[in-house]
Amino acid sequence: MPNKIATIPLPTNEPILAYLPNSTERINLKKEISRRKNIVYDIPMIIAGKEVRTNDTVDIFPPHELSHKLAHYHKGNITHVQQAIDAALQAREKWASMHWEDRASVFLKAADLIAGPYRAAINAATMLGQSKNVYQAEIDSACELADFLRFNVYFASQIYNEQPISSPGTRNTLEYRPLEGFVYAVTPFNFTAIAGNLSVSPALMGNVVVWKPSNTQIYSAWTIMEIFKEAGLPDGVINMVFANAAETTNLILSHPSFAGVHFTGSTGVFNSIWETIGKNLHIYKSYPRIVGETGGKDYILAHQSADIDVLATALLRGAFEYQGQKCSACSRAYIPKSIWDTTWEKMYAALKTFKIGNIENFTVIMGAVISEDAFKRITRYIEQAKANPDNIIMYGGNYDNKKGYYIEPTVILTKDPKSATMVEEIFGPVLTIYVYEDEAFDDILHLVDNTSEYALTGAVLAQDTYIIEKMRDRLVNSAGNFYINDKCTGAVVGQQPFGGARKSGTNDKAGSKWNLLRWVSPRTIKENYVPPKYYSYPYMDEE
Ligand code: NAD
């Protein structure tokens, strides 16, 4: 019975556990990793709440240990995509008309399951399936996913609370209807939290979803679906399919009830989705919502007044954590000549201590890159960079795919600030540095702003307050997430709403009120308590 007004407390971020030697969380996680390694998971699609198996299976291996089969998933085809659309549309009426607090409670429960009994499972799945080290898995799949779920509920309550004024004799209300149709969630491999959030945020607002995860994230996607089921998500609200990406998209984008796409991935794929929607516009019942967070070519710009220890740390963490496979990863840096030697000395000393290997070893900082395709793409960039006479490979540049897709952290020093690795998204552990003359600082601001088509994240480092102000103002359009004296990665839900502009996406800020607003279509309702009973107005009376 909806006879209540619930108070939704301001959520707090899920604390990051430390995983110190002998800690309970470390023991539990290690146990879960070895339990999982003794099972070959058989992963079905989920359509209308049912497990769907086709026996057309694809094997899943940890990117860092290709000799170990972790799981296989059942590949579907467009018949399954059609079934998923039908299941979603069938679930729509009940889900959309459910009291929003009851929908919310499914996701709040999921958050508590993730933070509690499923924490080891979701972290182990992310470590094994996506080659994240323990810390990277913890901040992504446990903390960020729980944060998305909890903060979304809080922001949804703020949206629902936002109501128009009413003048005497009337009652005006805004009803935040879900979109009329279904939402298509297309998710990337690199964040388990994003994979979960892209279907959860429309679903929380009453929408039904067809979710197509990345093939290289299916292992942890399956754990997310297990958690949603345990949290009580009704059948058909989120349907997960594993069919060919282009075929799935073509079928979905030609359905009259396609109501919106929630995408995170590369710019090229997003562009093709947008173009298809444009071509198919005449088919749809409504104008679809198009939300996409896409690529980045994120920068660190240091001024001569920068603290060199802070700078070296920001560069190393920003560029190489999770093997540089964060959309926000630093992949180009601009350092003044006066501080370059000292900065490099510190970076070099630290890089020599970097351990790269199987992430089951907790002392490792970097695992493997996600796939053979990624390995080929990144190493092609490295080879091209080696062949360019404007470049010096300062560190790394080696790779090996015998046991897993391993690539050394690679630092390129370039004389050409418009060379390929300064401009294009590589999405791997490759950092290119341009050392500039201190006096050319103003020109460098222009260069940073105009080097790439993206505008996702950027960081500036300086101690001089006027310089910080200048960098902040001159680089206003260069990044949707701008950092001062910090690295350019590590946005936290509720604290730094995340997203970029230009070719980095629609900047709808995942995990925020602005994102949730894209998944509703408000209806304005005016009720007149004392309506007029005759057509004429007083001014029409005879003198
Ligand atoms: P990707 O573009 O290869 O894949 C993303 C999704 O699109 C996957 O589910 C994939 O199967 C699907 N896809 C691929 N081809 C398709 C097609 N023709 N039609 C429809 N769907 C298709 O990206 P990825 O390698 O998984 O992730 C890395 C990319 O994601 C990088 O460009 C990175 O910058 C970006 N990213 C951006 C953000 C952000 O918030 N801006 C966050 C994470 C990742």
mmCIF file of N, CA, C and O and ligand atoms in Angstrom, residues 184 186-191 194 212-215 245-246 249 263-267 269 272-273 293-296 326-327 425 427 456 498 504, ligand 1:
data_model
loop_
_atom_site.group_PDB
_atom_site.id
_atom_site.type_symbol
_atom_site.label_atom_id
_atom_site.label_comp_id
_atom_site.label_asym_id
_atom_site.label_seq_id
_atom_site.Cartn_x
_atom_site.Cartn_y
_atom_site.Cartn_z
ATOM 1 N N TYR A 184 17.741 -0.109 -24.627
ATOM 2 C CA TYR A 184 18.828 -1.014 -25.050
ATOM 3 C C TYR A 184 20.093 -0.585 -24.310
ATOM 4 O O TYR A 184 20.552 0.555 -24.471
ATOM 5 N N VAL A 186 24.029 -1.182 -23.864
ATOM 6 C CA VAL A 186 25.200 -1.786 -24.530
ATOM 7 C C VAL A 186 26.417 -1.395 -23.699
ATOM 8 O O VAL A 186 26.702 -0.205 -23.527
ATOM 9 N N THR A 187 27.127 -2.402 -23.183
ATOM 10 C CA THR A 187 28.125 -2.082 -22.153
ATOM 11 C C THR A 187 29.536 -2.531 -22.533
ATOM 12 O O THR A 187 29.716 -3.470 -23.315
ATOM 13 N N PRO A 188 30.549 -1.845 -21.962
ATOM 14 C CA PRO A 188 31.947 -2.129 -22.313
ATOM 15 C C PRO A 188 32.532 -3.207 -21.402
ATOM 16 O O PRO A 188 31.901 -3.621 -20.425
ATOM 17 N N PHE A 189 33.768 -3.602 -21.702
ATOM 18 C CA PHE A 189 34.382 -4.664 -20.896
ATOM 19 C C PHE A 189 35.036 -4.134 -19.622
ATOM 20 O O PHE A 189 35.263 -4.873 -18.679
ATOM 21 N N ASN A 190 35.354 -2.837 -19.596
ATOM 22 C CA ASN A 190 36.383 -2.415 -18.647
ATOM 23 C C ASN A 190 35.891 -2.087 -17.239
ATOM 24 O O ASN A 190 36.708 -1.984 -16.337
ATOM 25 N N PHE A 191 34.581 -1.905 -17.057
ATOM 26 C CA PHE A 191 34.080 -1.676 -15.695
ATOM 27 C C PHE A 191 32.844 -2.519 -15.434
ATOM 28 O O PHE A 191 31.817 -2.339 -16.090
ATOM 29 N N ILE A 194 30.006 -0.203 -14.555
ATOM 30 C CA ILE A 194 29.295 0.444 -15.672
ATOM 31 C C ILE A 194 28.349 -0.558 -16.308
ATOM 32 O O ILE A 194 27.206 -0.243 -16.637
ATOM 33 N N LYS A 212 23.006 -5.940 -23.696
ATOM 34 C CA LYS A 212 24.034 -6.684 -24.425
ATOM 35 C C LYS A 212 25.396 -6.335 -23.839
ATOM 36 O O LYS A 212 25.953 -5.273 -24.121
ATOM 37 N N PRO A 213 25.920 -7.231 -22.977
ATOM 38 C CA PRO A 213 27.244 -6.938 -22.412
ATOM 39 C C PRO A 213 28.342 -7.182 -23.442
ATOM 40 O O PRO A 213 28.106 -7.825 -24.465
ATOM 41 N N SER A 214 29.522 -6.670 -23.157
ATOM 42 C CA SER A 214 30.681 -6.965 -24.005
ATOM 43 C C SER A 214 31.010 -8.457 -23.863
ATOM 44 O O SER A 214 30.946 -9.015 -22.757
ATOM 45 N N ASN A 215 31.427 -9.102 -24.949
ATOM 46 C CA ASN A 215 31.778 -10.537 -24.884
ATOM 47 C C ASN A 215 32.874 -10.804 -23.868
ATOM 48 O O ASN A 215 32.961 -11.897 -23.312
ATOM 49 N N ALA A 245 27.009 -8.466 -32.027
ATOM 50 C CA ALA A 245 26.709 -7.078 -31.648
ATOM 51 C C ALA A 245 25.977 -6.324 -32.755
ATOM 52 O O ALA A 245 24.945 -5.679 -32.509
ATOM 53 N N ALA A 246 26.495 -6.408 -33.979
ATOM 54 C CA ALA A 246 25.899 -5.617 -35.059
ATOM 55 C C ALA A 246 24.476 -6.124 -35.371
ATOM 56 O O ALA A 246 23.554 -5.326 -35.550
ATOM 57 N N THR A 249 22.080 -5.076 -32.613
ATOM 58 C CA THR A 249 21.789 -3.651 -32.696
ATOM 59 C C THR A 249 20.848 -3.356 -33.865
ATOM 60 O O THR A 249 19.896 -2.593 -33.719
ATOM 61 N N PHE A 263 24.543 3.589 -23.758
ATOM 62 C CA PHE A 263 25.763 2.982 -24.311
ATOM 63 C C PHE A 263 26.995 3.487 -23.589
ATOM 64 O O PHE A 263 27.098 4.676 -23.243
ATOM 65 N N THR A 264 27.959 2.611 -23.372
ATOM 66 C CA THR A 264 29.323 3.034 -23.054
ATOM 67 C C THR A 264 30.251 2.148 -23.856
ATOM 68 O O THR A 264 30.119 0.914 -23.847
ATOM 69 N N GLY A 265 31.187 2.781 -24.551
ATOM 70 C CA GLY A 265 32.122 2.025 -25.381
ATOM 71 C C GLY A 265 32.845 2.998 -26.284
ATOM 72 O O GLY A 265 32.947 4.192 -25.972
ATOM 73 N N SER A 266 33.292 2.509 -27.432
ATOM 74 C CA SER A 266 34.121 3.376 -28.269
ATOM 75 C C SER A 266 33.270 4.330 -29.105
ATOM 76 O O SER A 266 32.097 4.069 -29.392
ATOM 77 N N THR A 267 33.893 5.417 -29.499
ATOM 78 C CA THR A 267 33.198 6.473 -30.235
ATOM 79 C C THR A 267 32.658 5.961 -31.567
ATOM 80 O O THR A 267 31.529 6.281 -31.953
ATOM 81 N N VAL A 269 31.614 2.982 -32.507
ATOM 82 C CA VAL A 269 30.392 2.174 -32.363
ATOM 83 C C VAL A 269 29.214 3.087 -32.031
ATOM 84 O O VAL A 269 28.119 2.959 -32.599
ATOM 85 N N SER A 272 27.952 4.868 -35.023
ATOM 86 C CA SER A 272 27.164 4.037 -35.946
ATOM 87 C C SER A 272 25.755 3.811 -35.379
ATOM 88 O O SER A 272 24.779 3.776 -36.131
ATOM 89 N N ILE A 273 25.653 3.691 -34.057
ATOM 90 C CA ILE A 273 24.320 3.515 -33.449
ATOM 91 C C ILE A 273 23.477 4.776 -33.703
ATOM 92 O O ILE A 273 22.321 4.707 -34.126
ATOM 93 N N GLU A 293 28.503 7.278 -23.418
ATOM 94 C CA GLU A 293 29.803 7.733 -22.902
ATOM 95 C C GLU A 293 30.849 6.975 -23.694
ATOM 96 O O GLU A 293 30.827 5.742 -23.734
ATOM 97 N N THR A 294 31.746 7.698 -24.340
ATOM 98 C CA THR A 294 32.606 7.042 -25.327
ATOM 99 C C THR A 294 34.095 7.259 -25.029
ATOM 100 O O THR A 294 34.485 7.289 -23.874
ATOM 101 N N GLY A 295 34.902 7.410 -26.062
ATOM 102 C CA GLY A 295 36.357 7.348 -25.898
ATOM 103 C C GLY A 295 36.991 8.553 -25.208
ATOM 104 O O GLY A 295 36.330 9.530 -24.878
ATOM 105 N N GLY A 296 38.285 8.444 -25.013
ATOM 106 C CA GLY A 296 39.015 9.551 -24.385
ATOM 107 C C GLY A 296 40.473 9.553 -24.811
ATOM 108 O O GLY A 296 41.005 8.535 -25.279
ATOM 109 N N LYS A 326 41.296 2.292 -18.865
ATOM 110 C CA LYS A 326 40.196 3.089 -18.318
ATOM 111 C C LYS A 326 39.942 4.183 -19.332
ATOM 112 O O LYS A 326 40.895 4.725 -19.910
ATOM 113 N N CYS A 327 38.666 4.520 -19.506
ATOM 114 C CA CYS A 327 38.372 5.597 -20.458
ATOM 115 C C CYS A 327 39.060 6.873 -20.007
ATOM 116 O O CYS A 327 39.379 7.733 -20.810
ATOM 117 N N GLU A 425 43.125 7.398 -29.344
ATOM 118 C CA GLU A 425 42.900 6.559 -28.155
ATOM 119 C C GLU A 425 43.537 5.192 -28.403
ATOM 120 O O GLU A 425 43.284 4.558 -29.427
ATOM 121 N N PHE A 427 44.002 2.844 -25.549
ATOM 122 C CA PHE A 427 43.332 1.987 -24.566
ATOM 123 C C PHE A 427 44.223 0.837 -24.106
ATOM 124 O O PHE A 427 43.850 -0.339 -24.134
ATOM 125 N N LEU A 456 37.279 13.988 -22.409
ATOM 126 C CA LEU A 456 36.748 13.211 -21.284
ATOM 127 C C LEU A 456 37.360 13.659 -19.956
ATOM 128 O O LEU A 456 36.706 14.314 -19.153
ATOM 129 N N PHE A 498 30.494 11.590 -13.646
ATOM 130 C CA PHE A 498 31.470 11.284 -14.699
ATOM 131 C C PHE A 498 30.899 11.354 -16.113
ATOM 132 O O PHE A 498 29.847 10.804 -16.406
ATOM 133 N N SER A 504 33.655 12.432 -26.723
ATOM 134 C CA SER A 504 33.689 11.519 -25.576
ATOM 135 C C SER A 504 32.288 11.175 -25.084
ATOM 136 O O SER A 504 32.147 10.462 -24.097
HETATM 137 P P1 NAD B 1 33.618 -1.296 -27.726
HETATM 138 O O1 NAD B 1 33.104 -0.085 -28.426
HETATM 139 O O2 NAD B 1 34.460 -2.231 -28.488
HETATM 140 O O3 NAD B 1 32.390 -2.157 -27.181
HETATM 141 C C1 NAD B 1 31.379 -1.593 -26.389
HETATM 142 C C2 NAD B 1 30.102 -2.369 -26.596
HETATM 143 O O4 NAD B 1 29.650 -2.156 -27.929
HETATM 144 C C3 NAD B 1 30.289 -3.879 -26.435
HETATM 145 O O5 NAD B 1 29.157 -4.421 -25.801
HETATM 146 C C4 NAD B 1 30.380 -4.348 -27.864
HETATM 147 O O6 NAD B 1 30.006 -5.680 -28.048
HETATM 148 C C5 NAD B 1 29.399 -3.411 -28.529
HETATM 149 N N1 NAD B 1 29.584 -3.314 -29.976
HETATM 150 C C6 NAD B 1 30.713 -3.534 -30.688
HETATM 151 N N2 NAD B 1 30.454 -3.357 -31.999
HETATM 152 C C7 NAD B 1 29.163 -3.009 -32.106
HETATM 153 C C8 NAD B 1 28.305 -2.689 -33.171
HETATM 154 N N3 NAD B 1 28.710 -2.681 -34.434
HETATM 155 N N4 NAD B 1 27.018 -2.366 -32.883
HETATM 156 C C9 NAD B 1 26.600 -2.337 -31.621
HETATM 157 N N5 NAD B 1 27.350 -2.661 -30.559
HETATM 158 C C10 NAD B 1 28.608 -2.978 -30.803
HETATM 159 O O7 NAD B 1 34.342 -0.783 -26.400
HETATM 160 P P2 NAD B 1 35.150 -1.635 -25.317
HETATM 161 O O8 NAD B 1 36.424 -2.109 -25.907
HETATM 162 O O9 NAD B 1 34.266 -2.623 -24.629
HETATM 163 O O10 NAD B 1 35.443 -0.492 -24.242
HETATM 164 C C11 NAD B 1 36.451 0.436 -24.455
HETATM 165 C C12 NAD B 1 35.904 1.745 -24.994
HETATM 166 O O11 NAD B 1 34.898 2.226 -24.111
HETATM 167 C C13 NAD B 1 36.971 2.824 -25.027
HETATM 168 O O12 NAD B 1 36.789 3.608 -26.185
HETATM 169 C C14 NAD B 1 36.683 3.642 -23.774
HETATM 170 O O13 NAD B 1 37.140 4.966 -23.818
HETATM 171 C C15 NAD B 1 35.182 3.556 -23.717
HETATM 172 N N6 NAD B 1 34.682 3.780 -22.364
HETATM 173 C C16 NAD B 1 34.167 5.007 -22.086
HETATM 174 C C17 NAD B 1 33.700 5.286 -20.815
HETATM 175 C C18 NAD B 1 33.131 6.634 -20.499
HETATM 176 O O14 NAD B 1 32.538 6.786 -19.447
HETATM 177 N N7 NAD B 1 33.310 7.615 -21.363
HETATM 178 C C19 NAD B 1 33.758 4.304 -19.824
HETATM 179 C C20 NAD B 1 34.281 3.049 -20.145
HETATM 180 C C21 NAD B 1 34.742 2.796 -21.427
#
